[in-house]
Coordinates of C-alpha atoms in Angstrom, one line a residue:
Chain A
M794 CA -164.9 58.4 -27.1
K795 CA -161.4 59.7 -27.4
I796 CA -161.1 59.8 -23.5
D797 CA -162.7 56.3 -23.2
I798 CA -160.2 54.6 -25.3
I799 CA -157.3 56.3 -23.4
K800 CA -158.7 55.3 -20.0
E801 CA -159.1 51.7 -21.3
V802 CA -155.5 51.5 -22.4
S803 CA -154.0 53.5 -19.4
T804 CA -154.7 50.4 -17.2
I805 CA -152.0 48.6 -18.9
I806 CA -149.2 51.1 -18.0
P807 CA -146.3 49.5 -16.2
F808 CA -145.6 49.5 -12.5
K809 CA -144.8 52.6 -10.6
N810 CA -143.8 51.1 -7.2
T811 CA -141.2 51.9 -4.7
R812 CA -139.3 48.7 -5.0
F813 CA -138.7 49.3 -8.8
T814 CA -137.4 52.8 -7.7
S815 CA -135.1 51.4 -5.2
I816 CA -133.6 48.8 -7.8
L817 CA -133.1 51.7 -10.1
I818 CA -131.1 53.7 -7.6
I819 CA -128.9 50.8 -6.7
L820 CA -128.4 50.2 -10.5
F821 CA -127.4 53.9 -11.1
I822 CA -124.9 53.8 -8.1
I823 CA -123.4 50.5 -9.5
A824 CA -123.0 52.1 -12.9
L825 CA -121.4 55.2 -11.3
I826 CA -118.7 53.3 -9.4
A827 CA -118.1 50.7 -12.1
P828 CA -115.2 52.4 -13.8
Y829 CA -113.3 52.4 -10.6
V830 CA -113.9 48.8 -9.4
A831 CA -114.6 46.7 -12.5
P832 CA -111.6 45.8 -14.8
P833 CA -111.4 48.2 -17.9
F834 CA -112.9 45.6 -20.4
L835 CA -115.9 45.2 -18.4
T836 CA -116.3 49.0 -18.3
Y837 CA -116.0 48.9 -22.0
I838 CA -118.8 46.4 -22.4
L839 CA -120.8 48.4 -20.1
L840 CA -120.2 51.5 -22.2
T841 CA -121.2 49.8 -25.3
F842 CA -124.5 48.6 -23.6
F843 CA -125.0 52.4 -22.7
C844 CA -124.8 53.3 -26.3
Y845 CA -127.1 50.6 -27.3
V846 CA -129.9 51.8 -24.8
P847 CA -131.1 54.7 -26.8
I848 CA -131.0 52.5 -30.1
V849 CA -133.1 49.7 -28.5
I850 CA -135.6 51.9 -26.6
G851 CA -136.0 53.9 -29.7
F852 CA -136.6 50.7 -31.7
N853 CA -139.1 49.5 -29.1
L854 CA -141.2 52.7 -29.2
L855 CA -142.0 51.4 -32.8
L856 CA -142.2 47.6 -32.0
G857 CA -143.6 47.6 -28.5
Y858 CA -145.7 50.8 -28.5
T859 CA -146.8 51.2 -31.9
G860 CA -146.8 47.7 -33.2
L861 CA -144.6 48.1 -36.1
L862 CA -141.7 45.7 -36.8
S863 CA -138.8 47.4 -38.6
F864 CA -136.2 45.3 -40.1
G865 CA -134.0 48.3 -41.2
H866 CA -133.1 50.3 -38.1
G867 CA -129.6 49.8 -38.9
L868 CA -130.0 52.6 -41.4
F869 CA -130.5 55.2 -38.6
V870 CA -127.7 53.8 -36.6
A871 CA -125.4 54.0 -39.7
I872 CA -126.7 57.7 -40.2
G873 CA -125.6 58.7 -36.7
M874 CA -122.3 56.9 -37.1
Y875 CA -121.4 58.2 -40.5
T876 CA -122.5 61.8 -39.6
S877 CA -120.1 61.9 -36.6
V878 CA -117.2 60.3 -38.4
Y879 CA -117.6 62.6 -41.4
L880 CA -117.8 65.7 -39.3
M881 CA -114.6 64.6 -37.5
R882 CA -112.6 63.6 -40.5
N883 CA -113.6 66.2 -43.0
Y884 CA -114.6 69.2 -41.1
G885 CA -112.3 68.7 -38.1
V886 CA -115.4 69.1 -35.8
T887 CA -114.4 68.1 -32.1
S888 CA -117.5 69.1 -30.1
I889 CA -119.6 65.8 -29.7
E890 CA -122.6 68.1 -29.0
I891 CA -122.6 69.2 -32.5
M892 CA -122.3 65.7 -33.7
L893 CA -125.2 64.6 -31.6
I894 CA -127.3 67.3 -32.7
L895 CA -126.5 67.0 -36.3
A896 CA -126.9 63.2 -36.2
A897 CA -130.3 63.7 -34.6
T898 CA -131.4 66.1 -37.1
L899 CA -130.3 64.0 -40.1
S900 CA -131.8 60.9 -38.6
A901 CA -135.1 62.9 -38.0
L902 CA -135.0 63.9 -41.6
A903 CA -134.4 60.6 -43.0
G904 CA -136.8 59.1 -40.6
F905 CA -139.5 61.5 -41.8
G906 CA -138.8 60.5 -45.6
V907 CA -138.6 56.9 -44.9
G908 CA -141.4 56.9 -42.5
L909 CA -143.7 58.7 -44.7
L910 CA -143.5 55.8 -47.3
C911 CA -143.3 53.0 -44.8
I912 CA -146.2 53.7 -42.4
R913 CA -148.7 53.2 -45.2
Y914 CA -148.2 49.5 -44.5
V915 CA -148.1 47.3 -41.4
R916 CA -146.9 43.9 -40.4
I917 CA -144.8 42.1 -42.9
F918 CA -144.9 44.7 -45.6
F919 CA -143.6 47.4 -43.2
A920 CA -140.8 45.1 -42.1
M921 CA -139.9 44.3 -45.8
L922 CA -140.1 48.0 -46.8
T923 CA -137.8 49.3 -44.1
L924 CA -135.4 46.4 -45.0
A925 CA -135.5 47.6 -48.6
F926 CA -134.6 51.1 -47.7
S927 CA -131.7 49.9 -45.4
M928 CA -130.5 47.8 -48.1
V929 CA -130.4 50.6 -50.6
F930 CA -128.5 52.8 -48.2
Y931 CA -126.1 49.8 -47.9
S932 CA -125.4 49.8 -51.4
F933 CA -125.0 53.6 -51.5
L934 CA -122.4 53.3 -48.9
L935 CA -120.5 50.6 -50.8
K936 CA -120.7 52.5 -54.2
F937 CA -119.7 56.0 -53.0
Y938 CA -116.3 55.0 -51.6
W939 CA -114.7 58.3 -52.0
L940 CA -117.4 59.6 -49.5
T941 CA -117.9 56.5 -47.3
G942 CA -114.8 54.6 -47.5
G943 CA -116.7 51.9 -49.3
D944 CA -116.4 48.3 -47.8
E945 CA -113.4 49.1 -45.5
G946 CA -115.4 52.0 -43.9
L947 CA -113.9 55.0 -42.0
G948 CA -112.0 55.1 -38.9
I949 CA -111.6 58.0 -36.5
Y950 CA -108.3 58.9 -35.0
T951 CA -109.0 62.1 -33.1
R952 CA -111.1 62.2 -29.9
P953 CA -114.2 64.4 -29.4
A954 CA -114.4 67.3 -26.9
L955 CA -117.0 66.7 -24.2
L956 CA -118.9 69.8 -23.3
G957 CA -116.1 71.7 -24.8
M958 CA -113.4 70.0 -22.7
K959 CA -110.7 68.2 -24.6
F960 CA -108.9 65.2 -23.4
D961 CA -106.1 64.6 -25.8
T962 CA -103.4 63.7 -23.3
L963 CA -105.4 60.6 -21.9
Y964 CA -104.9 57.0 -23.2
I965 CA -107.7 56.2 -25.3
M966 CA -109.0 53.2 -23.0
D967 CA -108.8 55.7 -20.1
F968 CA -110.6 58.4 -22.0
L969 CA -113.5 56.0 -23.0
T970 CA -113.8 54.2 -19.7
K971 CA -113.1 57.0 -17.5
V972 CA -114.5 60.2 -19.2
Y973 CA -116.6 59.2 -21.9
Y974 CA -118.3 56.6 -19.9
Y975 CA -119.9 59.2 -17.6
Y976 CA -120.9 61.3 -20.4
V977 CA -122.7 58.5 -22.2
L978 CA -124.2 57.5 -18.9
A979 CA -125.6 61.0 -18.6
I980 CA -127.1 61.3 -21.9
M981 CA -128.5 57.9 -21.6
V982 CA -130.3 58.7 -18.4
I983 CA -131.7 61.9 -19.9
L984 CA -133.0 59.9 -23.0
L985 CA -134.5 57.1 -20.8
I986 CA -136.5 59.6 -18.6
F987 CA -137.6 61.5 -21.8
M988 CA -138.7 58.2 -23.2
Y989 CA -140.4 57.2 -20.2
R990 CA -142.4 60.5 -20.2
I991 CA -143.1 59.8 -23.9
T992 CA -144.6 56.4 -23.3
T993 CA -146.7 57.3 -20.3
S994 CA -147.9 60.5 -22.0
H995 CA -151.0 61.1 -23.7
F996 CA -149.1 60.6 -26.9
G997 CA -147.8 57.3 -25.7
I998 CA -151.2 56.2 -24.7
C999 CA -152.5 57.0 -28.1
L1000 CA -149.8 55.0 -29.6
R1001 CA -150.7 52.0 -27.6
A1002 CA -154.2 52.4 -28.8
V1003 CA -153.1 52.5 -32.4
K1004 CA -151.1 49.2 -31.7
E1005 CA -154.2 47.4 -29.9
N1006 CA -156.9 48.2 -32.5
P1007 CA -155.9 50.4 -35.3
R1008 CA -159.6 50.5 -36.6
K1009 CA -161.0 51.4 -33.1
A1010 CA -158.4 54.1 -32.6
D1011 CA -159.3 55.6 -35.9
E1012 CA -163.1 55.6 -35.2
S1013 CA -162.1 57.2 -31.9
G1014 CA -160.8 60.2 -33.8
L1015 CA -157.0 59.4 -33.7
N1016 CA -155.2 59.9 -36.8
V1017 CA -153.5 56.6 -37.1
K1018 CA -151.0 57.5 -39.7
K1019 CA -149.9 60.6 -38.1
Y1020 CA -149.1 58.7 -34.8
R1021 CA -147.2 56.3 -36.6
L1022 CA -145.2 58.7 -38.4
Y1023 CA -144.2 60.6 -35.1
A1024 CA -143.2 57.3 -33.5
F1025 CA -141.2 56.6 -36.5
V1026 CA -139.3 59.8 -36.6
I1027 CA -138.7 59.8 -32.7
S1028 CA -137.6 56.3 -33.0
A1029 CA -135.2 57.4 -35.9
I1030 CA -133.8 60.2 -33.7
Y1031 CA -133.0 58.0 -30.8
T1032 CA -131.4 55.4 -33.1
G1033 CA -129.4 58.1 -34.6
I1034 CA -128.1 59.4 -31.3
G1035 CA -127.3 56.0 -30.2
G1036 CA -125.3 55.5 -33.4
A1037 CA -123.4 58.8 -33.0
L1038 CA -122.5 57.7 -29.3
L1039 CA -121.5 54.3 -30.4
V1040 CA -119.2 55.2 -33.1
Q1041 CA -116.8 57.0 -30.5
V1042 CA -116.5 53.5 -28.7
T1043 CA -116.1 51.4 -31.8
R1044 CA -113.8 54.1 -33.6
H1045 CA -114.7 52.7 -36.9
V1046 CA -117.8 52.6 -39.1
V1047 CA -118.5 49.9 -41.7
P1048 CA -121.6 49.7 -44.2
A1049 CA -122.4 46.4 -42.8
I1050 CA -124.3 48.3 -40.0
T1051 CA -127.0 48.8 -42.6
Y1052 CA -127.0 45.2 -43.7
W1053 CA -130.2 43.4 -42.8
T1054 CA -128.5 41.0 -40.3
Y1055 CA -127.4 44.0 -38.1
S1056 CA -131.1 45.3 -38.0
G1057 CA -131.9 41.7 -37.0
E1058 CA -129.6 42.0 -34.0
I1059 CA -131.6 45.0 -32.7
V1060 CA -134.7 43.0 -33.1
F1061 CA -133.0 40.1 -31.3
M1062 CA -132.1 42.3 -28.3
T1063 CA -135.6 43.7 -28.2
L1064 CA -137.3 40.4 -28.2
L1065 CA -134.9 38.9 -26.0
G1066 CA -135.7 41.4 -23.2
G1067 CA -139.3 41.4 -24.0
F1068 CA -141.0 44.1 -26.1
N1069 CA -144.0 44.4 -24.1
Y1070 CA -142.2 46.2 -21.3
F1071 CA -140.5 49.4 -21.2
T1072 CA -137.4 47.9 -19.5
G1073 CA -137.4 44.7 -21.8
P1074 CA -135.3 46.0 -24.6
I1075 CA -132.7 47.4 -22.2
I1076 CA -132.3 44.1 -20.3
G1077 CA -132.3 42.3 -23.6
A1078 CA -129.5 44.5 -24.8
F1079 CA -127.5 44.1 -21.8
V1080 CA -127.7 40.3 -21.8
Y1081 CA -127.1 40.1 -25.5
I1082 CA -124.0 42.4 -25.4
V1083 CA -122.4 40.7 -22.5
L1084 CA -123.3 37.2 -23.7
R1085 CA -122.0 37.9 -27.2
D1086 CA -118.6 39.4 -26.1
L1087 CA -118.3 36.6 -23.5
I1088 CA -119.0 33.8 -26.0
M1089 CA -117.0 35.5 -28.7
S1090 CA -113.9 35.5 -26.4
L1091 CA -114.5 31.6 -25.8
T1092 CA -115.3 30.3 -29.4
I1093 CA -115.6 31.4 -33.0
Y1094 CA -119.0 29.6 -33.0
W1095 CA -120.9 32.2 -31.1
R1096 CA -123.6 32.3 -33.6
V1097 CA -124.9 29.0 -33.1
I1098 CA -125.0 29.6 -29.2
L1099 CA -126.8 32.8 -29.8
G1100 CA -129.2 31.1 -32.5
V1101 CA -130.1 28.3 -30.1
A1102 CA -130.6 30.7 -27.3
L1103 CA -132.8 32.8 -29.5
L1104 CA -134.8 29.7 -30.5
L1105 CA -135.3 28.6 -27.0
I1106 CA -136.6 32.0 -26.1
V1107 CA -139.1 32.1 -29.0
I1108 CA -140.3 28.7 -28.3
F1109 CA -140.4 28.7 -24.4
V1110 CA -140.4 32.2 -23.1
P1111 CA -142.3 34.2 -25.5
G1112 CA -142.7 37.4 -23.4
G1113 CA -138.7 37.5 -23.3
L1114 CA -136.6 37.8 -20.2
M1115 CA -138.8 40.2 -18.7
G1116 CA -142.0 38.3 -19.4
G1117 CA -140.5 35.1 -18.1
A1118 CA -139.3 36.8 -14.9
K1119 CA -142.9 38.2 -14.4
S1120 CA -144.7 34.8 -14.9
L1121 CA -141.9 33.2 -12.5
S1122 CA -142.7 35.9 -9.8
K1123 CA -146.4 35.4 -10.2
L1124 CA -145.7 31.6 -9.8
I1125 CA -143.8 32.1 -6.6
I1126 CA -146.5 34.5 -5.2
K1127 CA -149.1 32.0 -5.9
K1128 CA -147.2 29.2 -4.4
R1129 CA -146.7 31.4 -1.3
E1130 CA -150.2 32.2 -1.1
S1131 CA -151.3 28.6 -1.4
Y1132 CA -148.9 27.8 1.6
E1133 CA -150.4 30.4 3.7
F1134 CA -153.9 29.0 3.1
S1135 CA -153.0 25.3 3.7
Chain B
M1252 CA -125.1 51.6 -76.9
F1253 CA -125.0 47.9 -76.8
T1254 CA -124.3 45.5 -79.6
L1255 CA -126.8 42.6 -80.1
D1256 CA -124.3 40.1 -78.8
A1257 CA -123.9 41.9 -75.5
I1258 CA -127.6 42.2 -75.2
I1259 CA -128.0 38.3 -75.9
G1260 CA -125.2 37.7 -73.2
I1261 CA -126.8 40.0 -70.6
L1262 CA -130.4 38.4 -71.0
F1263 CA -129.0 35.0 -71.1
N1264 CA -127.0 35.4 -67.9
G1265 CA -129.9 37.3 -66.5
I1266 CA -132.5 34.4 -67.1
F1267 CA -130.0 31.7 -65.8
Y1268 CA -129.6 33.8 -62.7
G1269 CA -133.3 34.3 -62.7
S1270 CA -134.1 30.6 -62.8
I1271 CA -131.9 30.0 -59.8
L1272 CA -133.5 32.8 -58.0
F1273 CA -136.9 31.4 -58.9
L1274 CA -136.1 28.1 -57.2
I1275 CA -135.2 29.9 -54.0
A1276 CA -138.1 32.4 -54.2
A1277 CA -140.5 29.7 -55.0
G1278 CA -139.6 27.9 -51.9
L1279 CA -140.0 31.0 -49.8
Q1280 CA -143.5 31.6 -51.5
L1281 CA -144.6 28.1 -51.0
I1282 CA -143.9 28.2 -47.2
F1283 CA -145.3 31.8 -46.9
G1284 CA -148.3 30.9 -48.8
V1285 CA -149.2 27.8 -46.9
Q1286 CA -147.8 28.4 -43.4
R1287 CA -147.8 32.1 -43.3
I1288 CA -144.1 32.2 -42.2
L1289 CA -141.5 34.4 -44.0
N1290 CA -138.6 32.1 -44.0
L1291 CA -135.3 33.8 -43.7
A1292 CA -133.5 30.5 -43.6
C1293 CA -134.3 29.8 -47.2
G1294 CA -131.0 31.6 -48.0
S1295 CA -129.2 29.3 -45.6
F1296 CA -130.7 26.2 -47.6
Y1297 CA -129.3 27.8 -50.6
A1298 CA -125.8 28.3 -49.0
L1299 CA -126.0 24.6 -47.7
G1300 CA -126.8 23.6 -51.3
V1301 CA -123.9 25.2 -52.8
Y1302 CA -121.4 23.8 -50.3
T1303 CA -122.9 20.4 -50.6
G1304 CA -122.8 20.6 -54.4
V1305 CA -119.1 21.4 -54.3
T1306 CA -118.3 18.6 -51.9
F1307 CA -120.5 16.0 -54.1
I1308 CA -118.5 17.1 -57.1
E1309 CA -115.3 16.6 -55.3
F1310 CA -116.4 13.1 -54.1
F1311 CA -117.7 11.9 -57.5
M1312 CA -114.6 13.1 -59.0
G1313 CA -112.8 11.0 -56.6
I1314 CA -114.5 7.8 -57.4
G1315 CA -114.3 8.7 -61.2
L1316 CA -117.7 9.5 -62.3
P1317 CA -117.9 10.6 -66.0
H1318 CA -118.4 14.3 -66.3
I1319 CA -121.6 13.9 -68.0
Y1320 CA -123.4 12.8 -64.9
F1321 CA -122.4 15.8 -62.7
I1322 CA -125.7 17.6 -63.1
I1323 CA -127.4 14.5 -61.7
A1324 CA -125.1 14.3 -58.8
L1325 CA -125.8 18.0 -58.1
I1326 CA -129.6 17.4 -58.2
I1327 CA -129.2 14.4 -55.8
A1328 CA -127.1 16.4 -53.5
G1329 CA -130.0 18.9 -53.3
L1330 CA -132.6 16.2 -52.7
I1331 CA -130.6 14.5 -50.1
L1332 CA -130.1 17.9 -48.2
G1333 CA -133.8 18.2 -48.2
F1334 CA -133.9 16.1 -44.9
I1335 CA -133.0 19.2 -42.9
G1336 CA -136.8 20.3 -43.8
P1337 CA -138.8 18.0 -42.0
I1338 CA -136.5 18.3 -38.8
I1339 CA -136.8 22.1 -38.7
E1340 CA -140.6 21.9 -39.3
R1341 CA -141.4 19.4 -36.8
G1342 CA -138.7 20.6 -34.1
I1343 CA -138.7 24.4 -34.4
L1344 CA -141.7 25.7 -36.4
K1345 CA -144.4 23.3 -35.1
P1346 CA -144.5 24.9 -31.5
I1347 CA -144.7 28.3 -32.8
Y1348 CA -147.3 28.4 -35.5
A1349 CA -149.8 30.1 -33.1
R1350 CA -147.4 32.9 -32.3
E1351 CA -147.3 36.4 -33.9
M1352 CA -145.4 36.9 -37.0
E1353 CA -142.6 38.6 -35.3
F1354 CA -141.6 35.6 -33.4
Q1355 CA -141.8 33.2 -36.4
L1356 CA -139.6 35.7 -38.2
L1357 CA -137.2 35.7 -35.4
A1358 CA -137.0 32.0 -35.3
T1359 CA -136.0 31.7 -38.8
F1360 CA -133.3 34.4 -38.0
A1361 CA -132.1 32.2 -35.5
L1362 CA -131.9 29.4 -38.0
V1363 CA -129.8 31.7 -40.3
L1364 CA -127.3 32.3 -37.4
I1365 CA -127.1 28.6 -36.6
F1366 CA -126.6 27.4 -40.3
E1367 CA -123.9 30.1 -40.8
D1368 CA -121.9 28.5 -38.0
V1369 CA -122.8 24.9 -39.1
I1370 CA -121.2 25.8 -42.5
R1371 CA -118.2 27.5 -40.9
F1372 CA -117.8 24.0 -38.7
V1373 CA -118.0 21.7 -41.5
W1374 CA -116.4 23.3 -44.4
G1375 CA -114.2 26.1 -42.7
I1376 CA -114.0 29.9 -43.2
Y1377 CA -112.0 29.8 -46.6
P1378 CA -114.2 30.0 -49.8
K1379 CA -114.5 26.8 -51.7
I1380 CA -114.5 26.7 -55.4
S1381 CA -115.8 23.6 -57.3
K1382 CA -113.5 21.5 -59.3
V1383 CA -115.8 21.7 -62.2
S1384 CA -116.6 24.7 -64.2
P1385 CA -119.8 25.4 -66.0
V1386 CA -118.2 25.0 -69.5
I1387 CA -117.9 21.3 -68.9
Y1388 CA -120.9 20.6 -71.1
G1389 CA -119.5 22.8 -73.8
E1390 CA -120.4 26.3 -75.0
L1391 CA -122.9 27.6 -77.4
R1392 CA -121.6 30.5 -79.7
I1393 CA -124.0 32.9 -80.9
G1394 CA -122.1 35.8 -82.7
A1395 CA -119.4 36.8 -80.3
T1396 CA -121.2 35.6 -77.0
I1397 CA -120.2 32.4 -75.5
L1398 CA -123.1 30.7 -73.6
P1399 CA -122.2 27.7 -71.4
I1400 CA -124.6 24.6 -72.2
Y1401 CA -124.7 24.1 -68.4
Y1402 CA -126.8 27.3 -68.1
I1403 CA -129.2 26.0 -70.5
F1404 CA -129.5 22.8 -68.5
V1405 CA -130.3 24.7 -65.3
I1406 CA -132.9 27.0 -67.0
V1407 CA -134.6 24.0 -68.5
I1408 CA -134.7 22.3 -64.9
S1409 CA -136.0 25.5 -63.4
L1410 CA -138.6 25.9 -66.0
T1411 CA -139.7 22.2 -65.8
I1412 CA -140.0 22.8 -61.9
A1413 CA -141.9 26.0 -62.5
L1414 CA -144.4 24.2 -64.6
F1415 CA -144.6 21.2 -62.5
M1416 CA -145.3 23.4 -59.4
G1417 CA -147.8 25.4 -61.6
F1418 CA -149.6 22.3 -62.6
M1419 CA -149.5 20.9 -59.1
I1420 CA -151.0 23.9 -57.4
K1421 CA -153.8 24.6 -60.1
K1422 CA -154.7 21.0 -61.0
T1423 CA -154.0 18.4 -58.5
K1424 CA -155.7 17.4 -55.4
L1425 CA -152.8 18.1 -53.3
G1426 CA -152.3 21.8 -54.8
K1427 CA -156.1 22.4 -54.2
T1428 CA -155.8 21.4 -50.5
L1429 CA -152.7 23.5 -50.1
R1430 CA -154.7 26.5 -51.6
A1431 CA -157.5 25.8 -49.3
I1432 CA -155.3 25.8 -46.2
S1433 CA -153.6 29.0 -47.6
D1434 CA -157.1 30.6 -47.9
N1435 CA -158.5 29.5 -44.6
R1436 CA -156.7 27.2 -42.2
E1437 CA -159.4 26.7 -39.7
M1438 CA -161.9 25.8 -42.2
S1439 CA -159.8 23.4 -43.9
A1440 CA -159.0 21.8 -40.6
A1441 CA -162.7 21.6 -39.8
L1442 CA -163.4 20.1 -43.2
G1443 CA -161.1 17.2 -42.3
V1444 CA -157.8 18.2 -43.7
N1445 CA -154.8 17.1 -41.9
V1446 CA -153.2 20.6 -41.7
N1447 CA -150.1 19.4 -39.9
K1448 CA -149.3 16.9 -42.7
F1449 CA -149.5 19.4 -45.3
Y1450 CA -147.3 21.9 -43.4
L1451 CA -144.7 19.2 -43.2
L1452 CA -145.0 18.6 -46.9
S1453 CA -145.0 22.2 -48.0
F1454 CA -142.0 23.1 -45.8
T1455 CA -140.0 20.1 -47.1
I1456 CA -140.7 20.9 -50.7
G1457 CA -139.7 24.6 -49.8
T1458 CA -136.6 23.5 -48.3
I1459 CA -135.7 21.1 -51.3
M1460 CA -136.3 24.0 -53.8
G1461 CA -133.8 25.9 -51.9
T1462 CA -131.2 23.4 -51.5
I1463 CA -131.4 22.3 -55.4
G1464 CA -131.1 26.1 -56.4
G1465 CA -127.9 25.9 -54.3
S1466 CA -126.5 22.7 -55.5
L1467 CA -127.1 23.8 -59.1
M1468 CA -125.2 27.1 -58.6
A1469 CA -122.2 25.1 -57.1
P1470 CA -120.3 24.9 -60.4
V1471 CA -120.9 28.8 -61.2
T1472 CA -120.0 30.4 -57.7
A1473 CA -117.5 30.2 -55.2
A1474 CA -119.0 28.8 -51.9
W1475 CA -118.3 31.5 -49.1
L1476 CA -119.8 32.1 -45.8
G1477 CA -122.1 35.2 -46.7
L1478 CA -124.0 33.3 -49.5
G1479 CA -127.0 32.5 -47.4
V1480 CA -127.7 36.2 -46.1
E1481 CA -126.8 37.7 -49.5
I1482 CA -129.2 35.7 -51.5
I1483 CA -132.0 36.7 -49.1
V1484 CA -131.7 40.1 -50.4
Y1485 CA -132.3 39.0 -54.0
A1486 CA -135.0 36.5 -52.9
F1487 CA -136.8 39.3 -50.9
A1488 CA -136.7 41.5 -53.9
V1489 CA -138.2 38.8 -56.1
V1490 CA -141.2 38.2 -53.7
V1491 CA -141.9 41.7 -53.3
I1492 CA -141.9 42.4 -57.0
G1493 CA -143.9 39.3 -57.7
G1494 CA -146.1 39.5 -54.6
L1495 CA -146.0 37.5 -51.6
G1496 CA -147.4 34.0 -51.9
S1497 CA -147.8 34.0 -55.6
M1498 CA -146.0 31.2 -57.6
I1499 CA -146.3 32.9 -60.9
G1500 CA -145.2 36.4 -59.2
A1501 CA -142.1 34.5 -58.1
F1502 CA -141.3 33.3 -61.6
I1503 CA -141.8 36.8 -63.2
G1504 CA -140.1 38.5 -60.3
A1505 CA -137.1 36.2 -60.5
M1506 CA -136.7 36.8 -64.3
I1507 CA -136.9 40.7 -63.7
V1508 CA -134.4 40.5 -60.8
G1509 CA -132.2 38.2 -62.7
V1510 CA -132.1 40.4 -65.9
F1511 CA -131.8 43.7 -63.9
K1512 CA -128.7 41.9 -62.1
G1513 CA -127.1 41.0 -65.5
L1514 CA -127.7 44.4 -66.9
A1515 CA -126.2 46.1 -63.6
I1516 CA -123.2 43.9 -63.7
A1517 CA -122.6 44.7 -67.4
I1518 CA -122.9 48.4 -66.8
Y1519 CA -121.9 49.1 -63.3
P1520 CA -121.3 46.3 -60.8
E1521 CA -121.6 48.3 -57.8
L1522 CA -125.1 49.5 -58.6
E1523 CA -126.4 46.0 -58.5
V1524 CA -128.5 46.0 -55.2
L1525 CA -129.2 49.6 -55.6
I1526 CA -131.0 49.2 -59.0
I1527 CA -133.0 46.0 -57.9
Y1528 CA -134.0 47.8 -54.6
A1529 CA -135.2 50.8 -56.5
V1530 CA -137.6 48.7 -58.4
V1531 CA -138.6 47.0 -55.2
I1532 CA -139.3 50.3 -53.4
A1533 CA -141.0 51.5 -56.6
I1534 CA -143.4 48.6 -56.7
L1535 CA -144.0 48.8 -52.9
I1536 CA -145.1 52.3 -53.2
M1537 CA -147.2 51.8 -56.3
K1538 CA -148.6 48.4 -55.8
P1539 CA -147.7 47.1 -52.3
S1540 CA -149.1 43.6 -53.1
G1541 CA -146.6 43.1 -55.8
L1542 CA -147.5 42.3 -59.4
F1543 CA -149.3 39.1 -58.7
G1544 CA -150.0 39.1 -55.1
R1545 CA -152.8 40.3 -53.1
I1546 CA -152.9 42.4 -49.9
E1547 CA -154.4 41.1 -46.7
E1548 CA -155.0 42.5 -43.2

């Protein structure tokens, strides 16, 4: 029975074709040469996007693969960020590896604790409970200002050592766009490959089974709650690492990261790209970050433009950008076929 | 630890805040109960109400309206603002009723973003303070505590609305139809209920409750940009404590949150959200359906 359901679900695994691989390789090469051809601010936006990739794919393991909508993932971003900043400011830690490991560990612990309580519910109650935890953490951050800097947050004024190498002589923008950029790119690629392995593995297929039909999965011998908890913890780790990477770019951390609107932005990115696809959230994050930075530089009313864009997507392209592209390509193929027949 | 006066003051302020919260949470509950949409934009309705209230007060002060009528002007402001309800329902929500809950939630999140900029555009980025303070109707003194009469008016209005809503839902044909739709949409439609019409009605009522809650709050609070997303945090706490979709739950929940808020402000203002959300988490863990709600798959 267990084998049956796995076979059934494994038919929906995304494409594994050569065209896709070649696109990936081209994108990777573009990413490699970008700092030397693109202007620094574009590289900076790209760097921000790379930091968001672990966050959104971690989030989507929960939404797209397990079927749980978290409205409080800002909590784990904040844990990653505050851990890094705190280590740098108070303990003089410079090695970014230590920060990443500690951020991942703390996010995993927090994810385990929060997840243990949240996974008892699904749908709207799950969303509300995660939101509640995030808000509690928000007021903690506000209250313990001697620890967290309160409303103002904390800034970092030193720069981290990458793989034990220090880059204190470089300008900060050069450090970020020429050195740190490649470091984040490497970590992002590793995390991406790892996540792809997770989602296509036996474990990932079980998660999909849990999403598609929890009762059937349960009857087939899967421990539904255990799988949800594992997904939650992995998701928290990814998000925490993303936060720890991101804080080096923003150079500042504020409690607003745990406010529910920030978590809403993560949901926004994921749905924008399409949560039914592995690449969906990544494309969503890219479009969102580029659009936001672009619109923000043009007008102060960027929210209304983003809001209208979001509404249009929700109403007209429910599959997100990826879903829209897919149905478009299907349409084109259909048309081409009908031409051939006529 | 507290004197009697202090306790009266805390309770009174708490109940006042609770009555405002009830209006917003009841709007949220009504829309969730009937349409199954968790409307994040209810906080934006509240924020719009506050801003419009402040503007109305300024306007009526300009044309020399006697002070005694301000509360009526505020209610009218809330009612007039209700016109955005049908527009949103017909234009945005109607096409997505068949979608998953995630998309509906996201559509209302988009509304939050849009309304924040609408407010920024119309009223500017600086906080607005109403020209009328809540003591305009005089004060009541109980011992050493001073209680503005305006607060009592608001509590009475909110209570009246609560009773009216309760009566409407329990006793009238309209309420019965709404409950039937809430229980089983397909069956009600099959039995000849024009579901679309009732969706429009319930969303409009829900919107008006939010905007009136906001406009009544105009003399009390400063109108600033974060109002909408801030009130959501409390309204959420109310519906979780009271139970999603339950009117009586909204009332009790609002009073609990209001009193806790009053208490927290008196003892330690920074702990406000923390205390309220500690209650929320405790309720969600012990009785996830809330005090008066029922859980559903």
